[in-house]
Short mmCIF file of C-alpha atoms and ligand atoms in Angstrom, two decimals:
data_model
loop_
_atom_site.label_atom_id
_atom_site.label_comp_id
_atom_site.label_asym_id
_atom_site.label_seq_id
_atom_site.Cartn_x
_atom_site.Cartn_y
_atom_site.Cartn_z
CA MET A 9 44.79 98.85 88.24
CA LYS A 10 45.79 102.45 88.67
CA GLU A 11 42.20 103.58 88.52
CA PHE A 12 41.25 101.00 91.08
CA LEU A 13 43.92 102.31 93.43
CA THR A 14 42.97 105.96 93.08
CA ASP A 15 39.31 105.10 93.51
CA GLN A 16 39.56 102.72 96.37
CA LEU A 17 42.50 104.01 98.39
CA LYS A 18 42.01 107.27 100.12
CA THR A 19 44.96 109.64 100.34
CA GLN A 20 45.13 112.55 102.65
CA GLU A 21 47.51 115.29 103.66
CA TYR A 22 49.29 114.84 106.94
CA PHE A 23 51.48 116.81 109.29
CA LEU A 24 55.08 116.05 110.12
CA ASN A 25 57.37 117.68 112.64
CA MET A 26 60.85 118.44 111.41
CA GLY A 27 62.89 119.38 114.42
CA PRO A 28 63.33 120.91 116.94
CA GLN A 29 66.17 118.39 117.17
CA HIS A 30 66.88 117.70 113.55
CA PRO A 31 70.40 117.76 112.15
CA ALA A 32 69.37 119.59 108.99
CA THR A 33 67.74 122.51 110.78
CA HIS A 34 71.15 123.54 112.15
CA GLY A 35 69.84 124.23 115.58
CA VAL A 36 66.63 124.09 117.50
CA LEU A 37 64.19 125.11 114.80
CA ARG A 38 60.87 123.31 114.49
CA LEU A 39 59.22 123.13 111.12
CA LEU A 40 55.66 121.91 110.95
CA LEU A 41 55.25 120.41 107.50
CA LYS A 42 51.97 119.72 105.78
CA LEU A 43 52.72 116.93 103.35
CA ASP A 44 51.01 115.19 100.53
CA GLY A 45 53.04 112.03 100.31
CA GLU A 46 56.48 113.49 99.98
CA ILE A 47 55.34 116.78 98.50
CA VAL A 48 55.51 119.82 100.75
CA ARG A 49 52.22 121.72 100.85
CA ASN A 50 52.92 124.10 103.67
CA VAL A 51 55.76 124.92 106.04
CA ASP A 52 54.98 126.46 109.39
CA MET A 53 57.88 127.68 111.43
CA ASP A 54 57.75 127.37 115.16
CA LEU A 55 60.33 129.52 116.86
CA GLY A 56 61.17 130.15 120.46
CA TYR A 57 63.12 127.06 121.46
CA ILE A 58 66.32 129.03 121.94
CA HIS A 59 64.87 132.39 122.84
CA ARG A 60 67.09 134.10 125.40
CA SER A 61 65.47 137.55 125.30
CA ILE A 62 68.76 139.18 124.46
CA GLU A 63 67.08 142.44 123.49
CA LYS A 64 65.53 142.70 126.93
CA MET A 65 68.83 141.82 128.57
CA CYS A 66 70.42 144.65 126.63
CA GLU A 67 68.08 147.12 128.29
CA ARG A 68 69.77 146.21 131.57
CA ALA A 69 73.30 146.19 130.22
CA THR A 70 75.72 149.03 129.70
CA TYR A 71 76.85 149.69 126.16
CA LYS A 72 80.15 147.95 126.85
CA GLN A 73 78.32 144.88 128.07
CA ILE A 74 75.95 144.79 125.11
CA ILE A 75 78.81 144.10 122.73
CA HIS A 76 79.55 140.66 124.11
CA LEU A 77 75.87 139.71 123.98
CA THR A 78 75.80 140.26 120.23
CA ASP A 79 78.37 137.46 119.85
CA ARG A 80 75.61 135.12 120.88
CA LEU A 81 73.25 136.08 118.08
CA ASP A 82 74.75 134.86 114.87
CA TYR A 83 77.83 133.24 116.34
CA LEU A 84 79.33 132.77 112.88
CA SER A 85 79.43 136.50 112.27
CA ALA A 86 80.33 137.53 115.80
CA HIS A 87 82.77 140.10 114.60
CA MET A 88 80.31 141.97 112.41
CA ASN A 89 77.70 141.97 115.13
CA ASN A 90 80.18 143.45 117.59
CA GLU A 91 81.15 146.02 115.06
CA ALA A 92 77.55 147.13 114.51
CA VAL A 93 77.17 148.06 118.18
CA CYS A 94 80.55 149.80 118.26
CA LEU A 95 79.88 151.76 115.09
CA LEU A 96 76.53 152.82 116.46
CA ALA A 97 78.01 154.12 119.70
CA GLU A 98 80.83 155.81 117.83
CA LYS A 99 78.36 157.48 115.51
CA ALA A 100 76.23 158.68 118.42
CA LEU A 101 79.20 160.02 120.38
CA ASN A 102 81.02 161.44 117.34
CA ILE A 103 84.10 159.35 117.99
CA GLU A 104 86.37 159.32 114.97
CA VAL A 105 88.46 156.16 114.75
CA ASN A 106 91.72 156.05 112.86
CA ASP A 107 92.49 154.11 109.71
CA ARG A 108 94.33 151.37 111.53
CA ILE A 109 91.23 150.46 113.47
CA LYS A 110 89.06 150.65 110.38
CA ILE A 111 91.35 148.44 108.32
CA ILE A 112 91.82 145.82 111.03
CA ARG A 113 88.08 145.71 111.58
CA THR A 114 87.50 145.19 107.88
CA ILE A 115 90.07 142.43 107.61
CA MET A 116 88.54 140.70 110.63
CA ASP A 117 85.08 141.05 109.07
CA GLU A 118 86.18 139.41 105.88
CA LEU A 119 88.02 136.62 107.69
CA THR A 120 84.83 135.99 109.63
CA ARG A 121 82.86 135.94 106.41
CA ILE A 122 85.21 133.40 104.86
CA SER A 123 85.18 131.20 107.94
CA SER A 124 81.40 131.36 108.03
CA HIS A 125 81.09 130.54 104.35
CA VAL A 126 83.52 127.60 104.44
CA LEU A 127 81.54 126.17 107.31
CA TRP A 128 78.34 126.74 105.36
CA TRP A 129 79.91 125.04 102.33
CA GLY A 130 80.82 121.99 104.35
CA VAL A 131 77.42 121.78 105.98
CA THR A 132 75.56 122.24 102.71
CA GLY A 133 77.51 119.39 101.21
CA MET A 134 76.69 117.26 104.21
CA ASP A 135 72.99 118.12 104.09
CA ILE A 136 72.90 116.97 100.53
CA GLY A 137 74.85 113.84 101.24
CA ALA A 138 78.57 114.51 100.83
CA ILE A 139 80.19 114.03 104.21
CA THR A 140 83.72 114.73 102.98
CA THR A 141 82.97 118.40 102.40
CA PHE A 142 82.25 118.87 106.07
CA MET A 143 85.79 117.83 106.95
CA TYR A 144 87.33 119.95 104.22
CA GLY A 145 85.32 122.99 105.24
CA PHE A 146 86.46 122.64 108.81
CA ARG A 147 90.09 122.30 107.77
CA GLU A 148 90.12 125.86 106.44
CA ARG A 149 87.95 127.14 109.23
CA GLU A 150 90.32 125.88 111.90
CA LEU A 151 93.19 127.81 110.36
CA ILE A 152 91.15 131.01 110.34
CA ASN A 153 90.03 130.36 113.91
CA ASP A 154 93.69 130.09 114.87
CA ILE A 155 94.18 133.66 113.67
CA PHE A 156 91.26 134.78 115.79
CA GLU A 157 92.50 132.88 118.79
CA GLU A 158 95.95 134.37 118.56
CA THR A 159 94.75 137.95 118.25
CA CYS A 160 91.41 138.00 120.07
CA GLY A 161 91.86 135.18 122.57
CA THR A 162 88.83 133.17 121.51
CA ARG A 163 87.82 131.24 118.45
CA LEU A 164 84.13 131.88 118.11
CA THR A 165 82.75 134.62 120.34
CA MET A 166 85.56 137.04 119.67
CA ASN A 167 84.30 140.14 121.45
CA TYR A 168 87.24 141.96 119.91
CA ASN A 169 85.67 145.32 119.03
CA VAL A 170 85.20 147.84 121.77
CA ILE A 171 83.63 151.25 121.53
CA GLY A 172 86.38 153.42 120.11
CA GLY A 173 88.61 150.72 118.69
CA LEU A 174 89.88 147.25 119.35
CA ARG A 175 90.42 145.42 122.60
CA TYR A 176 94.01 144.46 121.85
CA ASP A 177 96.37 145.39 119.10
CA ILE A 178 96.87 142.72 116.44
CA HIS A 179 99.30 139.97 117.30
CA GLU A 180 102.70 140.18 115.64
CA ASN A 181 101.98 137.00 113.67
CA PHE A 182 98.66 138.30 112.42
CA VAL A 183 99.81 139.64 109.05
CA LYS A 184 101.88 136.57 108.27
CA ARG A 185 99.17 134.14 109.26
CA THR A 186 96.57 136.03 107.27
CA LYS A 187 98.74 135.98 104.17
CA ASP A 188 99.32 132.27 104.67
CA ILE A 189 95.62 131.56 104.88
CA LEU A 190 95.02 133.54 101.70
CA THR A 191 97.51 131.45 99.74
CA HIS A 192 96.04 128.35 101.32
CA LEU A 193 92.50 129.33 100.37
CA LYS A 194 93.45 130.20 96.83
CA LYS A 195 94.74 126.66 96.49
CA LYS A 196 91.75 125.04 98.16
CA LEU A 197 88.79 126.96 96.76
CA PRO A 198 89.25 125.52 93.25
CA GLU A 199 89.15 122.14 94.94
CA TYR A 200 85.73 123.02 96.32
CA ASP A 201 84.58 123.56 92.76
CA LYS A 202 85.99 120.25 91.59
CA LEU A 203 84.53 118.38 94.51
CA LEU A 204 81.07 119.88 94.79
CA THR A 205 80.16 122.76 92.48
CA ASN A 206 80.77 120.84 89.28
CA ASN A 207 79.37 117.60 90.57
CA ILE A 208 76.37 116.67 88.49
CA ILE A 209 74.44 115.08 91.35
CA PHE A 210 74.91 118.11 93.50
CA GLN A 211 73.85 120.45 90.70
CA LYS A 212 70.72 118.45 90.02
CA ARG A 213 69.78 118.74 93.68
CA LEU A 214 70.05 122.53 93.55
CA ILE A 215 69.30 123.86 90.08
CA ASN A 216 65.70 125.07 89.77
CA ILE A 217 65.01 124.14 93.37
CA GLY A 218 63.57 126.76 95.68
CA VAL A 219 63.25 129.46 93.06
CA ILE A 220 62.29 132.89 94.32
CA SER A 221 61.87 135.82 91.97
CA VAL A 222 63.31 139.30 92.40
CA GLU A 223 59.90 140.73 93.24
CA ASP A 224 59.22 138.09 95.86
CA ALA A 225 62.70 138.42 97.29
CA ILE A 226 62.15 142.14 97.81
CA ALA A 227 58.61 141.63 99.10
CA TYR A 228 59.79 139.13 101.72
CA GLY A 229 62.63 141.43 102.74
CA LEU A 230 65.30 138.87 101.93
CA ASN A 231 68.85 140.03 102.36
CA GLY A 232 72.42 138.93 102.14
CA PRO A 233 73.53 136.13 99.83
CA THR A 234 70.00 134.71 99.76
CA ALA A 235 68.62 137.85 98.11
CA ARG A 236 71.67 138.32 95.89
CA GLY A 237 70.98 134.89 94.45
CA SER A 238 67.75 136.35 93.12
CA GLY A 239 69.43 139.39 91.63
CA VAL A 240 68.70 141.91 94.38
CA SER A 241 71.57 144.29 94.94
CA CYS A 242 71.57 144.68 98.70
CA ASP A 243 75.14 144.59 99.94
CA ILE A 244 75.43 147.06 102.85
CA ARG A 245 79.18 147.18 102.19
CA LYS A 246 78.32 148.83 98.87
CA THR A 247 75.18 150.78 99.67
CA HIS A 248 76.19 152.18 103.08
CA PRO A 249 79.95 151.70 103.31
CA TYR A 250 81.35 151.55 106.84
CA SER A 251 84.86 150.98 108.23
CA ALA A 252 87.31 150.56 105.36
CA TYR A 253 84.94 149.32 102.68
CA ASP A 254 85.14 152.61 100.80
CA MET A 255 88.91 152.15 100.47
CA VAL A 256 88.70 148.84 98.64
CA ASP A 257 87.58 147.75 95.26
CA PHE A 258 85.33 144.71 95.16
CA GLU A 259 82.42 143.35 93.26
CA GLU A 260 79.06 142.53 94.72
CA ALA A 261 78.29 138.88 94.02
CA ILE A 262 74.95 138.78 92.23
CA PHE A 263 73.32 135.93 90.34
CA THR A 264 69.88 136.23 88.84
CA GLU A 265 68.53 132.68 88.64
CA GLY A 266 66.98 132.81 92.10
CA ASP A 267 67.38 129.07 92.72
CA SER A 268 69.40 127.26 95.34
CA PHE A 269 72.36 126.91 93.04
CA ALA A 270 72.49 130.68 92.50
CA ARG A 271 72.61 131.19 96.25
CA TYR A 272 75.38 128.64 96.40
CA LYS A 273 77.37 130.44 93.71
CA VAL A 274 76.92 133.79 95.44
CA ARG A 275 78.62 132.49 98.56
CA ILE A 276 81.47 130.89 96.64
CA LYS A 277 82.01 134.16 94.80
CA GLU A 278 81.85 136.12 98.04
CA MET A 279 84.72 134.08 99.39
CA TRP A 280 86.83 135.10 96.41
CA GLU A 281 85.81 138.73 96.89
CA SER A 282 86.70 138.55 100.57
CA ILE A 283 90.11 137.20 99.66
CA SER A 284 90.64 140.10 97.30
CA ILE A 285 89.49 142.63 99.93
CA ILE A 286 91.92 141.25 102.50
CA GLU A 287 94.71 141.24 99.94
CA GLN A 288 94.13 144.90 99.19
CA LEU A 289 94.24 145.84 102.87
CA ILE A 290 96.72 143.53 104.53
CA ASP A 291 99.81 145.50 103.52
CA LYS A 292 98.20 148.85 104.20
CA ILE A 293 97.73 148.65 107.97
CA PRO A 294 99.15 151.99 109.18
CA ASN A 295 101.00 152.39 112.46
CA ASP A 296 98.68 154.02 114.93
CA GLU A 297 96.83 153.54 118.18
CA HIS A 298 94.50 150.55 118.33
CA LYS A 299 92.05 152.34 120.57
CA VAL A 300 90.66 155.83 120.96
CA LYS A 301 90.28 157.04 124.54
CA THR A 302 86.66 156.98 125.67
CA LYS A 303 84.90 157.77 128.92
CA ALA A 304 84.76 155.02 131.52
CA VAL A 305 80.96 155.07 131.56
CA ILE A 306 79.48 155.43 128.11
CA LYS A 307 76.18 157.27 127.84
CA LEU A 308 74.65 157.88 124.44
CA PRO A 309 72.89 161.21 123.88
CA VAL A 310 69.09 161.28 123.80
CA GLY A 311 67.76 160.09 120.46
CA ASP A 312 67.33 157.20 118.06
CA PHE A 313 70.28 155.54 116.38
CA LEU A 314 70.56 152.88 113.73
CA GLN A 315 73.58 151.09 112.35
CA ARG A 316 73.59 148.43 109.66
CA VAL A 317 76.43 146.12 108.72
CA GLU A 318 76.72 143.28 106.26
CA ALA A 319 77.04 140.12 108.35
CA SER A 320 77.77 136.76 106.71
CA ARG A 321 74.07 136.13 106.28
CA GLY A 322 73.01 139.61 105.32
CA ASP A 323 71.89 142.89 106.69
CA PHE A 324 72.39 143.04 110.45
CA GLY A 325 70.97 146.14 112.07
CA VAL A 326 71.06 147.56 115.58
CA TYR A 327 68.54 150.16 116.59
CA VAL A 328 68.90 151.98 119.89
CA LYS A 329 66.51 154.39 121.50
CA SER A 330 68.48 156.23 124.12
CA ASN A 331 67.26 158.45 126.92
CA GLY A 332 70.71 159.63 127.86
CA GLN A 333 71.31 157.00 130.52
CA LYS A 334 74.00 154.36 130.59
CA PHE A 335 71.47 151.70 129.58
CA PRO A 336 69.53 151.94 126.30
CA GLU A 337 65.81 152.54 126.74
CA ARG A 338 64.98 150.13 123.94
CA LEU A 339 67.22 148.10 121.70
CA LYS A 340 66.26 146.13 118.62
CA PHE A 341 68.35 143.78 116.54
CA ARG A 342 67.38 143.25 112.95
CA SER A 343 68.72 139.85 112.12
CA PRO A 344 69.19 138.63 108.56
CA GLY A 345 68.20 135.03 109.23
CA PHE A 346 64.68 135.84 110.39
CA ALA A 347 63.69 137.62 107.20
CA ASN A 348 65.30 134.92 105.07
CA LEU A 349 63.49 132.14 106.86
CA THR A 350 60.06 133.68 106.18
CA ALA A 351 60.43 132.93 102.48
CA LEU A 352 60.92 129.21 103.14
CA ASN A 353 57.28 128.39 102.57
CA LYS A 354 57.25 130.18 99.24
CA MET A 355 60.43 128.45 98.12
CA ALA A 356 59.53 124.96 99.22
CA TYR A 357 55.91 124.79 98.08
CA GLY A 358 55.31 121.80 95.86
CA LEU A 359 58.79 120.32 96.26
CA LYS A 360 59.95 117.19 98.05
CA ILE A 361 61.12 117.05 101.68
CA ALA A 362 64.67 116.41 100.55
CA ASP A 363 64.54 119.64 98.56
CA LEU A 364 63.38 121.47 101.65
CA VAL A 365 66.61 120.40 103.34
CA ALA A 366 68.60 121.71 100.39
CA ILE A 367 66.74 125.03 100.48
CA LEU A 368 67.19 125.35 104.21
CA SER A 369 70.93 124.95 103.90
CA THR A 370 71.28 127.37 100.99
CA ILE A 371 69.34 129.98 102.95
CA ASP A 372 71.97 129.29 105.59
CA VAL A 373 69.96 129.57 108.76
CA VAL A 374 71.63 130.06 112.11
CA VAL A 375 68.93 129.61 114.69
CA PRO A 376 70.28 131.75 117.57
CA ASP A 377 70.24 134.62 115.11
CA ILE A 378 66.59 134.05 114.22
CA ASP A 379 65.50 133.38 117.76
CA ARG A 380 67.04 135.98 119.97
CA MET B 4 71.55 111.36 73.02
CA SER B 5 71.44 113.53 76.13
CA TYR B 6 70.88 110.34 78.07
CA PHE B 7 74.35 109.10 77.19
CA SER B 8 76.06 112.46 77.51
CA ASP B 9 74.49 112.76 80.97
CA ILE B 10 76.01 109.46 81.98
CA ILE B 11 79.40 110.40 80.61
CA ASN B 12 79.30 113.86 82.19
CA GLY B 13 78.15 112.47 85.48
CA THR B 14 80.94 109.94 85.61
CA LYS B 15 83.46 112.58 84.64
CA THR B 16 82.47 115.00 87.40
CA LEU B 17 82.38 112.17 89.89
CA LEU B 18 85.89 111.14 88.94
CA THR B 19 87.11 114.75 89.21
CA GLY B 20 85.76 114.90 92.72
CA MET B 21 87.23 111.53 93.59
CA ARG B 22 90.60 112.64 92.34
CA VAL B 23 90.60 115.34 95.01
CA THR B 24 89.55 113.05 97.83
CA GLY B 25 91.66 110.19 96.53
CA GLY B 26 94.69 112.47 96.34
CA TYR B 27 94.32 113.36 99.99
CA PHE B 28 93.68 109.77 100.92
CA PHE B 29 96.81 108.40 99.34
CA VAL B 30 99.14 111.29 100.07
CA ASN B 31 98.10 111.39 103.70
CA PHE B 32 98.16 107.64 104.00
CA PHE B 33 101.79 107.50 103.03
CA THR B 34 103.19 110.80 104.26
CA LYS B 35 100.89 111.66 107.21
CA ARG B 36 101.42 115.27 106.12
CA ASP B 37 97.97 116.82 106.06
CA VAL B 38 96.22 114.84 108.75
CA ILE B 39 93.39 117.10 109.81
CA THR B 40 91.41 115.18 112.37
CA GLN B 41 92.70 114.50 115.83
CA GLN B 42 91.52 113.21 119.17
CA TYR B 43 90.47 115.59 121.91
CA PRO B 44 93.84 116.94 122.95
CA ASN B 45 95.41 114.05 124.76
CA ASN B 46 98.54 116.12 125.09
CA ILE B 47 96.74 118.35 127.60
CA GLU B 48 99.77 118.49 129.91
CA THR B 49 102.13 119.75 127.25
CA LEU B 50 99.74 121.65 125.04
CA GLU B 51 100.61 125.32 124.78
CA MET B 52 97.82 127.74 124.06
CA PHE B 53 98.18 131.12 122.43
CA ASP B 54 99.33 133.71 124.93
CA ARG B 55 96.07 135.67 124.72
CA PHE B 56 93.91 132.58 125.11
CA LYS B 57 90.97 133.18 127.43
CA GLY B 58 90.58 130.06 129.51
CA GLU B 59 89.40 131.42 132.84
CA VAL B 60 89.93 134.39 135.10
CA ILE B 61 92.75 133.97 137.60
CA MET B 62 94.30 136.17 140.23
CA LEU B 63 97.98 136.87 139.93
CA HIS B 64 100.09 135.99 142.97
CA ASN B 65 103.77 136.61 143.47
CA GLU B 66 106.20 134.16 145.05
CA ASN B 67 105.38 135.38 148.60
CA ASN B 68 101.72 134.47 148.06
CA GLU B 69 100.73 138.09 147.73
CA HIS B 70 98.15 139.50 145.34
CA ARG B 71 97.28 143.03 144.33
CA CYS B 72 93.54 143.01 144.91
CA ASP B 73 92.25 145.62 147.36
CA ALA B 74 88.59 144.54 147.14
CA CYS B 75 87.46 147.67 145.33
CA THR B 76 84.61 145.65 143.68
CA LEU B 77 85.01 147.34 140.31
CA CYS B 78 85.27 143.95 138.62
CA GLU B 79 82.10 142.80 140.35
CA LYS B 80 80.28 145.85 138.99
CA ALA B 81 81.68 145.47 135.49
CA CYS B 82 80.62 141.86 135.10
CA PRO B 83 77.48 141.57 132.97
CA ASN B 84 76.22 138.37 134.55
CA GLY B 85 77.25 138.46 138.18
CA SER B 86 80.03 135.91 137.90
CA ILE B 87 82.18 137.67 140.47
CA GLU B 88 81.44 138.24 144.13
CA ILE B 89 83.87 140.12 146.34
CA LEU B 90 83.83 139.47 150.04
CA GLY B 91 85.79 142.18 151.75
CA ASP B 92 86.23 143.34 155.30
CA LYS B 93 87.67 146.32 157.11
CA ALA B 94 90.54 146.27 159.54
CA LYS B 95 92.82 148.78 161.15
CA ASP B 96 95.97 149.33 159.22
CA PRO B 97 98.88 148.98 161.68
CA GLU B 98 100.94 151.64 159.88
CA THR B 99 98.48 154.48 159.41
CA GLY B 100 95.93 153.55 162.04
CA LYS B 101 93.09 154.11 159.58
CA ASN B 102 90.40 151.61 158.64
CA LYS B 103 91.33 149.83 155.45
CA ARG B 104 89.39 147.44 153.22
CA PHE B 105 90.95 144.09 152.54
CA LEU B 106 89.95 141.07 150.52
CA VAL B 107 88.55 138.01 152.22
CA LYS B 108 87.35 136.05 149.21
CA HIS B 109 87.28 136.77 145.51
CA ILE B 110 84.59 134.33 144.38
CA TYR B 111 84.48 133.52 140.69
CA HIS B 112 81.67 131.49 139.12
CA LEU B 113 83.31 129.95 136.08
CA GLN B 114 80.05 128.27 135.09
CA MET B 115 78.42 131.65 134.45
CA CYS B 116 81.39 133.49 132.97
CA THR B 117 81.13 134.42 129.32
CA MET B 118 84.84 135.29 128.96
CA CYS B 119 84.00 138.85 128.01
CA GLY B 120 87.03 140.30 129.74
CA LEU B 121 85.29 143.34 131.19
CA CYS B 122 86.40 142.50 134.73
CA ILE B 123 90.05 142.33 133.73
CA GLU B 124 89.72 145.62 131.91
CA ALA B 125 88.00 147.24 134.86
CA CYS B 126 90.58 146.28 137.48
CA PRO B 127 92.61 149.38 138.30
CA VAL B 128 95.57 147.46 139.75
CA ASN B 129 95.75 144.54 137.28
CA ALA B 130 95.10 142.03 140.03
CA ILE B 131 93.33 139.54 137.73
CA ASP B 132 94.25 138.18 134.34
CA TRP B 133 93.44 135.40 131.89
CA GLY B 134 94.47 131.87 132.76
CA GLN B 135 95.31 129.35 130.06
CA ASP B 136 93.55 126.31 131.44
CA PHE B 137 90.75 125.16 129.14
CA HIS B 138 89.99 121.76 130.54
CA HIS B 139 87.13 122.68 132.84
CA VAL B 140 85.33 119.34 132.99
CA GLU B 141 83.64 118.59 136.31
CA TYR B 142 80.80 116.32 137.37
CA ASP B 143 79.20 118.96 139.55
CA ARG B 144 78.71 122.58 138.57
CA SER B 145 79.35 123.81 142.09
CA LEU B 146 82.97 122.68 141.66
CA LEU B 147 83.33 125.43 139.06
CA THR B 148 82.83 128.13 141.65
CA LYS B 149 86.32 129.10 142.64
CA VAL B 150 88.00 131.34 145.16
CA LEU B 151 90.65 133.19 143.24
CA ASN B 152 92.82 134.46 146.08
CA LYS B 153 94.93 131.61 147.36
CA PRO B 154 94.52 130.53 150.98
CA GLY B 155 96.69 132.57 153.31
CA SER B 156 97.48 135.16 150.69
CA LYS B 157 97.56 138.84 151.50
CA ILE B 158 97.81 142.08 149.66
CA MET B 159 101.14 143.26 148.34
CA SER B 160 102.53 146.26 150.16
CA GLY B 161 102.31 149.49 148.23
CA ILE B 162 98.81 148.95 146.86
CA LYS B 163 96.54 151.48 148.44
CA GLY B 164 93.12 150.24 149.50
S1 SF4 C 12 85.13 137.66 131.98
FE1 SF4 C 12 83.18 138.79 131.85
S2 SF4 C 12 81.65 137.31 132.53
FE2 SF4 C 12 83.62 136.49 133.15
S3 SF4 C 12 83.87 137.20 135.24
FE3 SF4 C 12 84.87 138.71 133.93
S4 SF4 C 12 83.33 140.26 133.53
FE4 SF4 C 12 82.26 138.46 134.33
S1 SF4 C 13 90.26 142.18 141.30
FE1 SF4 C 13 90.75 144.33 140.80
S2 SF4 C 13 88.75 145.25 140.33
FE2 SF4 C 13 88.33 143.33 141.36
S3 SF4 C 13 88.12 143.91 143.52
FE3 SF4 C 13 90.25 143.31 143.23
S4 SF4 C 13 91.31 145.22 142.76
FE4 SF4 C 13 89.13 145.63 142.48
#
């Protein structure tokens, strides 16, 4: 019977569009899949659905105005993106910021990282079929967003860093709220493990799925938690410390398996590391100015400048070519998501569609970051 | 053998997870302590936002319907996306006899504003500030274009134009 079927019935590969409006692509990303039954043979990525030409807009924006545009790249690491532009301008103009600014920036960075990772955790659970995790992830995220709202005025696009410091000083409740959220998280993160990490169904969906070796990870230019899941040490906070990261003691989360579950574990571990970083800094905020005086119109000197920061998804870089005017001559963002997405084809080859969804969510794509 | 241990392990991890969710279910069912979902704020009238909340840009007026804006257009120039238009005019100042700029309309396009705050920072006389209203739902986007200076308002004395 089987022979009859394989002889008589023709099979052929076919194409399927996943997206641009697909809940699992986390935005308007279109994947063109070449399928053999349910087996993925090729993944083509079609970008451009949310292209806003932010880099070009930046060429017509003053350096102060550029900062708020970077919020709109990876909106889940808005704070780090802002910081990259500010650090770049400060480096170019030789502005030395005080420890208070550095420490507050670092705490804000880590809070952003936690809020991004809890959201990712919830969404990953949901992609794989556990809707409860989405609600639990948002519960923690809302509390962190409250901190942002109280100090920065907004929940998502904070726009809190300015060149030479911070827009406002921290709110008087900031320290207390941050400590509260740390105790809250330390109670809730073990729950995440009970609910999802140790769940056998969840593990079977991730272990040995989407494996990418160290060599391939480096060759594709992967970065952030995605690369650290393959054993690449690439944390900018360690390799090129900025702000207050040289004052704290933390461990880079690295797992060597290279599969989806390793990437998952990296992010869970990063949350614990972020908690420890904030704990080390929260009592050490010195009394000082929250802003260094700068000129009203900021003009960078002639030359090329580059600044890298570790955003929630990896290495975020800003490159500015300045001709001494108040607008940059050319500005380039190096976004972590774009490099990570390129490896999708390699990871998903030969797996099922459902595995592709799992891989996509452990890469943690944010489409506005990929498509600028 | 691994077949059975898989089943036992699987059930065990499932039950561990369900203990977490079940705990919340029962505790919240009886105590209503940790309820985390809510409707879109139906307490809009009484809801108090954080004092730095950026809802929209407003112009500050005192009780005599006077504002501080002297139509210097610095906010218009600072705005990255052209959300502000200043319509000013010149008139003779009765005191000094010189020509002085005054504000006719401070037009604010809320639909284009990105809440970046550069206009508020740029204003030399603190004439504009953040408003706390967040409920900006309208059926027509043109309704979001607002005139910030109130009708009949004039500039406070003592602000030099
Ligand atoms: S907040 Fe920013 S975008 Fe909005 S009006 Fe002011 S400068 Fe323009
Ligand atoms: S609001 Fe302030 S910056 Fe804008 S025109 Fe009036 S005085 Fe000038």
